[in-house]
Short mmCIF file of C-alpha atoms in Angstrom, two decimals:
data_model
loop_
_atom_site.label_atom_id
_atom_site.label_comp_id
_atom_site.label_asym_id
_atom_site.label_seq_id
_atom_site.Cartn_x
_atom_site.Cartn_y
_atom_site.Cartn_z
CA MET L 1 2.42 15.46 8.62
CA ARG L 2 -0.34 15.77 5.99
CA ALA L 3 -0.03 16.17 2.23
CA SER L 4 -2.75 18.85 2.20
CA ASP L 5 -0.78 21.04 4.63
CA ILE L 6 2.33 20.79 2.45
CA ILE L 7 0.30 21.72 -0.64
CA ILE L 8 -1.14 24.79 1.13
CA LYS L 9 2.33 25.80 2.35
CA LYS L 10 3.69 25.86 -1.20
CA ARG L 11 0.50 27.33 -2.65
CA GLY L 12 0.10 30.11 -0.10
CA THR L 13 -3.16 31.68 1.03
CA THR L 14 -4.78 35.09 0.88
CA LEU L 15 -2.95 35.93 4.12
CA THR L 16 0.39 34.16 3.64
CA LYS L 17 2.91 33.93 0.82
CA PRO L 18 4.10 30.56 -0.49
CA GLN L 19 6.80 29.16 1.78
CA GLN L 20 9.91 27.02 1.25
CA LEU L 21 9.43 23.33 1.91
CA THR L 22 11.77 21.37 4.14
CA ARG L 23 13.64 18.21 3.15
CA GLU L 24 11.34 16.23 5.48
CA GLU L 25 8.19 17.58 3.83
CA ILE L 26 9.44 16.85 0.33
CA SER L 27 10.57 13.37 1.39
CA PHE L 28 7.14 12.69 2.90
CA ILE L 29 5.42 13.62 -0.36
CA ILE L 30 7.77 11.75 -2.70
CA ASN L 31 7.93 8.58 -0.63
CA GLY L 32 4.17 8.59 -0.11
CA TYR L 33 3.45 9.14 -3.79
CA THR L 34 5.92 6.47 -4.95
CA ASN L 35 4.46 3.79 -2.68
CA GLY L 36 0.85 4.74 -3.47
CA GLU L 37 -0.15 6.30 -0.15
CA ILE L 38 -0.52 9.78 -1.65
CA PRO L 39 -2.96 9.87 -4.62
CA ASP L 40 -2.46 11.46 -8.04
CA TYR L 41 -4.79 14.35 -7.28
CA GLN L 42 -2.71 15.56 -4.34
CA MET L 43 0.56 15.25 -6.26
CA SER L 44 -1.10 17.11 -9.16
CA ALA L 45 -2.08 19.91 -6.80
CA LEU L 46 1.46 20.20 -5.43
CA MET L 47 3.02 20.20 -8.89
CA MET L 48 0.66 22.97 -9.99
CA ALA L 49 1.65 24.98 -6.91
CA ILE L 50 5.30 24.42 -7.86
CA TYR L 51 4.52 25.42 -11.46
CA PHE L 52 3.18 28.81 -10.33
CA ASN L 53 5.35 29.51 -7.28
CA GLY L 54 8.57 27.69 -8.17
CA LEU L 55 11.19 26.10 -5.95
CA THR L 56 14.51 27.40 -4.68
CA PHE L 57 17.75 25.69 -5.72
CA GLU L 58 17.83 24.15 -2.27
CA GLU L 59 14.26 22.81 -2.53
CA THR L 60 14.98 21.50 -6.03
CA GLY L 61 18.02 19.72 -4.63
CA TYR L 62 15.88 18.12 -1.89
CA LEU L 63 13.30 17.06 -4.49
CA THR L 64 15.95 15.60 -6.79
CA ASP L 65 17.62 13.72 -3.95
CA CYS L 66 14.32 12.19 -2.84
CA MET L 67 13.42 11.21 -6.40
CA LEU L 68 16.75 9.53 -7.12
CA HIS L 69 16.63 7.62 -3.81
CA SER L 70 13.14 6.36 -4.63
CA GLY L 71 14.91 3.56 -6.53
CA ASP L 72 18.31 2.08 -7.31
CA VAL L 73 21.39 4.32 -7.09
CA ILE L 74 24.67 3.19 -8.62
CA ASP L 75 27.62 3.84 -6.31
CA LEU L 76 30.93 3.78 -8.18
CA HIS L 77 33.05 4.94 -5.25
CA GLY L 78 35.32 2.87 -3.05
CA LYS L 79 35.93 0.34 -5.83
CA GLU L 80 39.45 1.30 -6.88
CA ALA L 81 40.55 -2.34 -6.79
CA SER L 82 38.14 -3.10 -9.64
CA GLY L 83 39.44 -0.20 -11.72
CA LEU L 84 36.83 2.42 -10.79
CA ARG L 85 39.03 5.33 -9.77
CA GLY L 86 36.92 8.38 -10.65
CA PRO L 87 36.11 11.21 -10.72
CA PHE L 88 33.12 10.18 -12.81
CA VAL L 89 31.97 12.79 -15.30
CA ASP L 90 28.95 12.81 -17.63
CA LYS L 91 27.24 15.10 -20.13
CA HIS L 92 23.53 15.72 -20.72
CA SER L 93 21.81 17.42 -23.64
CA THR L 94 18.27 18.75 -23.53
CA GLY L 95 17.77 17.36 -27.04
CA GLY L 96 17.94 18.47 -30.63
CA VAL L 97 18.00 17.41 -34.29
CA GLY L 98 21.18 15.80 -35.58
CA ASP L 99 22.51 16.08 -32.03
CA LYS L 100 24.87 13.10 -32.06
CA ILE L 101 27.38 14.79 -29.73
CA SER L 102 27.37 12.13 -26.99
CA LEU L 103 28.48 9.47 -29.44
CA PRO L 104 31.90 10.93 -30.37
CA LEU L 105 32.23 12.85 -27.10
CA ALA L 106 32.31 9.85 -24.74
CA PRO L 107 35.19 7.99 -26.44
CA ILE L 108 37.21 11.19 -26.89
CA VAL L 109 37.01 12.07 -23.21
CA ALA L 110 37.41 8.45 -22.09
CA SER L 111 40.63 8.23 -24.11
CA LEU L 112 41.95 11.05 -21.88
CA GLY L 113 41.49 8.76 -18.86
CA VAL L 114 38.21 10.24 -17.58
CA GLN L 115 35.63 7.63 -16.58
CA ILE L 116 32.14 8.26 -17.94
CA PRO L 117 28.95 6.58 -16.67
CA MET L 118 26.47 7.63 -19.36
CA MET L 119 22.77 6.87 -18.90
CA SER L 120 20.90 8.10 -21.96
CA GLY L 121 17.37 8.20 -23.30
CA ARG L 122 15.32 7.44 -26.39
CA GLY L 123 13.97 9.93 -28.88
CA LEU L 124 10.45 11.22 -28.41
CA GLY L 125 8.74 13.82 -30.55
CA HIS L 126 11.03 15.74 -32.90
CA THR L 127 14.26 15.10 -30.95
CA GLY L 128 16.53 12.10 -31.46
CA GLY L 129 17.64 9.63 -28.78
CA THR L 130 21.14 8.31 -28.11
CA LEU L 131 19.87 4.80 -27.33
CA ASP L 132 18.01 4.53 -30.65
CA LYS L 133 21.19 5.51 -32.50
CA LEU L 134 23.32 3.01 -30.60
CA GLU L 135 20.84 0.21 -31.22
CA SER L 136 21.21 0.77 -34.97
CA ILE L 137 24.56 -1.00 -34.44
CA GLU L 138 23.64 -4.66 -34.82
CA GLY L 139 23.93 -6.44 -31.45
CA TYR L 140 24.70 -3.35 -29.38
CA ASN L 141 23.20 -3.82 -25.90
CA VAL L 142 22.13 -0.78 -23.88
CA ASN L 143 20.31 -2.87 -21.24
CA LEU L 144 23.22 -3.59 -18.93
CA ASP L 145 22.83 -4.41 -15.26
CA ALA L 146 24.79 -2.42 -12.68
CA GLU L 147 27.57 -5.00 -12.42
CA ASN L 148 28.33 -5.01 -16.16
CA PHE L 149 27.90 -1.24 -16.33
CA GLU L 150 30.63 -0.87 -13.71
CA LYS L 151 32.90 -3.42 -15.43
CA LEU L 152 32.73 -1.54 -18.72
CA ILE L 153 33.46 1.82 -17.10
CA ALA L 154 36.49 0.27 -15.38
CA GLY L 155 37.68 -1.51 -18.53
CA ASP L 156 36.75 0.77 -21.43
CA GLY L 157 36.48 4.09 -19.63
CA TYR L 158 32.80 4.51 -20.46
CA ALA L 159 29.53 2.69 -20.97
CA MET L 160 26.21 3.71 -22.55
CA ILE L 161 23.01 2.42 -20.99
CA GLY L 162 19.32 3.21 -20.68
CA GLN L 163 17.32 3.95 -17.58
CA THR L 164 16.21 0.75 -15.87
CA LYS L 165 12.77 0.35 -14.31
CA ASN L 166 14.31 0.59 -10.84
CA VAL L 167 16.08 3.93 -11.43
CA ALA L 168 14.09 6.93 -10.13
CA PRO L 169 10.61 5.32 -10.17
CA ALA L 170 9.21 8.52 -8.62
CA ASP L 171 10.27 10.38 -11.77
CA LYS L 172 8.40 7.92 -14.01
CA LYS L 173 5.16 8.45 -12.07
CA MET L 174 5.59 12.20 -11.81
CA TYR L 175 6.49 12.67 -15.47
CA ALA L 176 3.38 10.80 -16.62
CA LEU L 177 1.29 13.01 -14.35
CA ARG L 178 2.99 16.22 -15.51
CA ASP L 179 2.19 15.30 -19.10
CA VAL L 180 -1.57 15.36 -18.42
CA THR L 181 -1.77 18.18 -15.87
CA GLY L 182 -0.12 21.05 -17.75
CA THR L 183 3.02 21.14 -15.60
CA VAL L 184 5.63 19.81 -18.07
CA GLU L 185 7.26 23.26 -18.51
CA SER L 186 8.04 23.78 -14.82
CA VAL L 187 11.80 24.38 -14.67
CA PRO L 188 12.28 22.94 -11.14
CA LEU L 189 10.33 19.82 -12.14
CA ILE L 190 12.32 19.46 -15.37
CA THR L 191 15.53 19.88 -13.38
CA SER L 192 14.65 17.24 -10.80
CA SER L 193 13.54 14.84 -13.55
CA ILE L 194 16.86 15.14 -15.39
CA LEU L 195 19.10 15.11 -12.34
CA SER L 196 17.36 12.26 -10.53
CA LYS L 197 18.51 10.01 -13.38
CA LYS L 198 21.92 11.55 -14.03
CA VAL L 199 22.96 11.50 -10.36
CA ALA L 200 21.61 7.93 -9.96
CA GLU L 201 24.19 6.71 -12.51
CA GLY L 202 27.04 7.71 -10.16
CA SER L 203 28.44 10.93 -11.66
CA ASP L 204 30.58 13.34 -9.62
CA ALA L 205 30.43 16.11 -12.22
CA LEU L 206 28.00 17.04 -14.99
CA VAL L 207 28.33 19.13 -18.13
CA PHE L 208 25.02 20.26 -19.64
CA ASP L 209 24.27 21.19 -23.24
CA VAL L 210 21.09 23.27 -23.00
CA LYS L 211 19.56 24.01 -26.40
CA TYR L 212 17.53 27.01 -27.47
CA GLY L 213 15.95 27.92 -30.81
CA LEU L 214 13.52 26.42 -33.32
CA GLY L 215 14.46 22.78 -32.77
CA ALA L 216 14.92 23.00 -29.00
CA PHE L 217 12.55 22.16 -26.18
CA MET L 218 13.17 25.66 -24.82
CA LYS L 219 12.66 28.02 -27.78
CA ARG L 220 13.60 31.27 -26.03
CA ILE L 221 17.10 32.07 -24.81
CA GLU L 222 15.70 33.33 -21.50
CA ASP L 223 13.93 30.02 -20.81
CA ALA L 224 16.99 27.98 -21.76
CA GLU L 225 19.20 30.10 -19.51
CA LEU L 226 16.82 29.65 -16.59
CA LEU L 227 16.85 25.86 -17.07
CA ALA L 228 20.65 25.84 -17.41
CA THR L 229 20.99 27.86 -14.21
CA PHE L 230 18.69 25.49 -12.32
CA LEU L 231 20.54 22.43 -13.59
CA VAL L 232 23.93 23.83 -12.61
CA LYS L 233 22.98 25.35 -9.26
CA THR L 234 20.91 22.35 -8.16
CA SER L 235 23.75 19.99 -9.11
CA GLN L 236 26.12 22.12 -7.08
CA ALA L 237 23.69 22.15 -4.15
CA MET L 238 23.86 18.34 -4.28
CA GLY L 239 27.65 18.40 -4.06
CA LYS L 240 28.36 17.91 -7.78
CA LYS L 241 30.61 19.98 -10.01
CA ALA L 242 28.60 21.36 -12.91
CA CYS L 243 28.48 23.82 -15.79
CA ALA L 244 26.26 24.35 -18.83
CA LEU L 245 26.63 25.67 -22.35
CA LEU L 246 23.70 27.44 -24.04
CA THR L 247 23.78 26.26 -27.65
CA ASN L 248 21.76 27.12 -30.73
CA MET L 249 19.38 24.60 -32.29
CA ASP L 250 17.71 26.60 -35.08
CA THR L 251 19.13 24.29 -37.73
CA PRO L 252 20.23 20.62 -37.59
CA LEU L 253 23.75 19.81 -36.41
CA GLY L 254 26.06 18.32 -39.03
CA TYR L 255 25.15 16.81 -42.40
CA LYS L 256 23.34 13.65 -41.32
CA VAL L 257 20.16 13.07 -39.31
CA GLY L 258 19.03 9.52 -38.52
CA ASN L 259 19.83 6.58 -36.29
CA TYR L 260 22.49 4.67 -38.20
CA LEU L 261 23.43 7.82 -40.15
CA GLU L 262 24.48 9.50 -36.91
CA ILE L 263 26.57 6.48 -35.95
CA GLU L 264 28.23 6.82 -39.36
CA LYS L 265 28.81 10.51 -38.70
CA THR L 266 30.35 9.56 -35.35
CA LEU L 267 32.88 7.41 -37.18
CA GLU L 268 33.65 10.33 -39.48
CA CYS L 269 34.14 12.65 -36.49
CA LEU L 270 36.53 10.21 -34.85
CA GLN L 271 38.36 9.71 -38.17
CA GLY L 272 39.05 13.46 -38.31
CA LYS L 273 36.39 14.15 -40.97
CA GLY L 274 33.63 15.59 -38.78
CA PRO L 275 31.66 18.74 -39.72
CA ALA L 276 32.85 21.97 -38.11
CA ASP L 277 29.74 22.60 -35.99
CA VAL L 278 29.67 19.08 -34.53
CA MET L 279 33.39 19.12 -33.73
CA GLU L 280 33.26 22.60 -32.20
CA LEU L 281 30.55 21.60 -29.75
CA THR L 282 32.13 18.20 -29.06
CA TYR L 283 35.50 19.75 -28.21
CA GLU L 284 33.98 22.49 -26.04
CA LEU L 285 31.93 20.02 -23.99
CA GLY L 286 34.79 17.53 -23.87
CA ALA L 287 37.21 20.17 -22.63
CA ARG L 288 35.00 20.95 -19.66
CA MET L 289 34.65 17.25 -18.87
CA ALA L 290 38.45 17.00 -19.01
CA VAL L 291 38.77 19.86 -16.53
CA PHE L 292 36.26 18.26 -14.14
CA GLY L 293 38.08 14.95 -14.57
CA GLY L 294 41.40 16.48 -13.58
CA LYS L 295 43.03 15.96 -16.98
CA ALA L 296 43.25 19.63 -18.00
CA GLU L 297 43.79 22.89 -16.14
CA THR L 298 41.87 25.09 -18.58
CA VAL L 299 39.20 24.75 -21.26
CA SER L 300 41.68 25.71 -23.99
CA GLU L 301 44.06 22.98 -22.83
CA GLY L 302 41.16 20.52 -22.74
CA ILE L 303 40.21 21.35 -26.34
CA GLU L 304 43.75 20.66 -27.53
CA LEU L 305 43.89 17.38 -25.61
CA CYS L 306 40.58 16.25 -27.14
CA ARG L 307 41.70 17.24 -30.63
CA ALA L 308 44.95 15.31 -30.18
CA LYS L 309 43.06 12.13 -29.25
CA VAL L 310 41.09 12.33 -32.50
CA GLU L 311 44.19 13.04 -34.58
CA SER L 312 46.08 10.11 -33.03
CA GLY L 313 43.24 7.66 -33.67
CA GLU L 314 42.96 6.80 -29.95
CA ALA L 315 39.39 8.11 -29.69
CA LEU L 316 38.25 6.00 -32.65
CA LYS L 317 39.92 2.94 -31.13
CA LYS L 318 38.08 3.63 -27.85
CA PHE L 319 34.72 3.87 -29.64
CA LEU L 320 35.25 0.61 -31.52
CA GLN L 321 36.32 -1.06 -28.28
CA ASN L 322 33.04 -0.01 -26.68
CA VAL L 323 31.04 -1.27 -29.68
CA ASP L 324 32.56 -4.73 -29.24
CA SER L 325 32.23 -4.64 -25.43
CA GLN L 326 28.50 -3.91 -25.62
CA GLY L 327 27.72 -6.66 -28.10
CA GLY L 328 28.31 -5.06 -31.48
CA ASP L 329 30.78 -5.95 -34.23
CA SER L 330 33.18 -3.09 -34.90
CA ALA L 331 34.66 -4.71 -38.02
CA LYS L 332 31.19 -5.07 -39.56
CA LEU L 333 30.33 -1.50 -38.58
CA LEU L 334 33.41 -0.17 -40.37
CA SER L 335 32.64 -2.30 -43.44
CA GLN L 336 29.15 -0.74 -43.67
CA GLN L 337 30.41 2.84 -43.55
CA GLY L 338 29.14 4.83 -46.54
CA LYS L 339 27.20 1.83 -47.87
CA ARG L 340 24.32 1.14 -45.49
CA ARG L 341 21.25 2.99 -46.79
CA SER L 342 17.51 2.32 -47.00
CA VAL L 343 16.45 1.37 -50.52
CA HIS L 344 13.48 3.75 -50.18
CA HIS L 345 15.27 6.89 -51.32
CA ALA L 346 14.46 10.27 -52.88
CA GLN L 347 16.06 13.69 -53.26
CA LEU L 348 15.06 17.28 -52.60
CA LYS L 349 16.32 19.87 -55.06
CA ALA L 350 16.17 23.63 -54.73
CA ALA L 351 12.87 25.12 -55.88
CA GLN L 352 14.46 28.52 -56.53
CA ASP L 353 17.65 30.54 -56.23
CA GLY L 354 18.52 31.94 -52.81
CA TYR L 355 20.27 31.53 -49.50
CA LEU L 356 19.15 28.35 -47.80
CA MET L 357 17.44 28.15 -44.41
CA ILE L 358 16.79 24.75 -42.78
CA ASP L 359 14.31 24.55 -39.88
CA ALA L 360 15.44 22.09 -37.19
CA TYR L 361 11.96 21.59 -35.72
CA LYS L 362 10.31 20.85 -39.06
CA THR L 363 13.22 18.56 -39.93
CA GLY L 364 12.67 16.60 -36.74
CA LEU L 365 8.97 16.19 -37.53
CA ALA L 366 9.75 15.08 -41.08
CA CYS L 367 12.17 12.49 -39.71
CA ILE L 368 9.36 10.97 -37.64
CA SER L 369 7.41 10.42 -40.88
CA LEU L 370 10.48 8.83 -42.47
CA GLY L 371 10.78 6.39 -39.55
CA VAL L 372 13.64 7.93 -37.57
CA GLY L 373 11.59 8.93 -34.53
CA ARG L 374 8.44 8.16 -32.62
CA THR L 375 5.35 10.04 -31.48
CA LYS L 376 4.75 7.80 -28.46
CA THR L 377 7.06 5.62 -26.39
CA THR L 378 5.64 2.36 -27.77
CA ASP L 379 6.46 3.23 -31.42
CA SER L 380 9.35 1.43 -33.10
CA VAL L 381 12.06 3.29 -35.01
CA ASP L 382 13.83 2.45 -38.26
CA ALA L 383 17.63 2.26 -38.15
CA ASP L 384 18.28 3.18 -41.78
CA SER L 385 15.93 6.08 -42.45
CA GLY L 386 17.07 9.71 -42.29
CA ILE L 387 18.49 12.67 -44.16
CA ILE L 388 21.89 13.41 -45.71
CA TYR L 389 22.46 17.06 -46.59
CA THR L 390 24.63 18.24 -49.45
CA LYS L 391 23.95 21.87 -48.49
CA LYS L 392 23.85 23.64 -45.12
CA GLN L 393 21.98 26.65 -43.80
CA GLY L 394 23.45 29.83 -45.22
CA ASP L 395 24.64 28.23 -48.46
CA TYR L 396 23.56 29.90 -51.72
CA VAL L 397 21.71 27.51 -54.04
CA HIS L 398 20.49 27.71 -57.62
CA LYS L 399 17.19 26.24 -58.72
CA GLY L 400 17.68 22.52 -59.31
CA ASP L 401 20.69 22.14 -57.02
CA LEU L 402 20.62 19.04 -54.81
CA ILE L 403 19.92 19.99 -51.18
CA LEU L 404 19.48 16.62 -49.54
CA ASP L 405 18.90 12.90 -49.95
CA TYR L 406 16.25 11.33 -47.76
CA TYR L 407 15.63 7.70 -46.84
CA ALA L 408 12.42 6.15 -45.48
CA LYS L 409 11.37 2.96 -43.72
CA ASP L 410 9.11 1.98 -46.64
CA GLU L 411 7.73 3.31 -49.91
CA GLN L 412 4.54 4.64 -48.32
CA ALA L 413 6.52 6.68 -45.79
CA LEU L 414 8.74 7.97 -48.59
CA GLU L 415 5.76 9.25 -50.58
CA LYS L 416 3.94 10.72 -47.59
CA SER L 417 7.00 12.57 -46.27
CA TYR L 418 7.74 14.63 -49.39
CA THR L 419 5.61 17.61 -48.40
CA GLU L 420 7.14 17.66 -44.91
CA ILE L 421 10.66 17.37 -46.29
CA GLU L 422 9.95 20.24 -48.68
CA SER L 423 8.65 22.40 -45.83
CA THR L 424 11.93 22.11 -43.89
CA VAL L 425 13.73 24.49 -46.27
CA THR L 426 13.07 28.08 -47.28
CA TYR L 427 14.99 30.54 -49.45
CA SER L 428 16.10 34.10 -48.80
CA ALA L 429 17.23 36.74 -51.27
CA ASP L 430 19.44 38.18 -48.52
CA GLU L 431 22.49 36.47 -47.07
CA VAL L 432 21.62 34.28 -44.08
CA LYS L 433 23.88 34.74 -41.07
CA ASN L 434 23.92 31.77 -38.74
CA ASN L 435 23.66 32.43 -35.02
CA ARG L 436 26.67 31.56 -32.91
CA LEU L 437 26.59 27.89 -32.02
CA ILE L 438 27.63 28.47 -28.41
CA LEU L 439 26.02 31.51 -26.82
CA LYS L 440 27.40 31.43 -23.29
CA GLU L 441 28.47 29.31 -20.34
CA ILE L 442 26.64 29.01 -17.02
CA LYS L 443 28.73 27.89 -14.06
#
């Protein structure tokens, strides 16, 4: 078997159409590339062929399976004696601004008795990262080994960790190559990148939140729907239960954007004081996780069960339990609520009368300047920078009304970010109608 023949098979020739690759051919390429026997230039050629000619759901499943088995795979099954009973259900978002959904979602669903192995990522570019938010809790440890990860799932019902260096090493190499070869947007390659990590954590079922709109990776609904379909169908081809919600990301979710600020908003959600958009999406995703976890028969029943866990205080108790279990101090966290703010602070007031529009993408970029996010993986982030809105998209404002408070990592960042902060909002003489938050479900 030769890499060049596999490349030609997927590329096609003037006489033959591109053909479907076998599991053996894909395994040969992935294993060879991971161990260094197949060079970057041949993998680049194959990925470009995939970019133009695509992969079937079956091929994408083969690719994902080979990528996840290129490194460590966590097996949670057959360990009932240690408290790991399953089924194990997780959620994945394609990223947004103010998208703190995983933080209240995990304890709500875990309080129903569903076990959640959640491997999350860091923010890059304009989108936030769950790990960065969690690490704004002093002492919180996301770098757990497999043994402690399993213990927390068994004991608390969920755990939140980052990808270790031994999880899906093929994905790390391939992603770096995609970034410099113009193949990042390939839906099958995106799918295999996401799933190789999510399946490696041990999940039996996956619920996807696939964003579209200004602040999303996929701007167009059609592109987001294609990605959602690939994620769901490939997961199913790998023997996992799966569904996806297409959700709007034109404007930031909730009233707070930042690392600690989104932890604070999580507390508010679990205390029954969460904003309507955040709670709607949290309950809809949680309901589907409850169905996959065998705790609800229908989505509507799942929503009511999730709502009841918030109202009873059980979900908040579960979150605080996890904070303590992963090295944080829940009592200190509660004592900081509403008080912890960067001293480098300014406000944005309305420049004119009109209906307010808030651009999620521009907001995400402004937050990088404040210190919330990073432009490259080696950048550090600031826990206490961010934005607190007093107005939301669609609200009517008068000139001089307070729109938002913003907080920066230092005085220089505060001064430099003003123009960017100002650019995030525009005004309309006509009433602004927000798009539906949840467009449709793919299953």
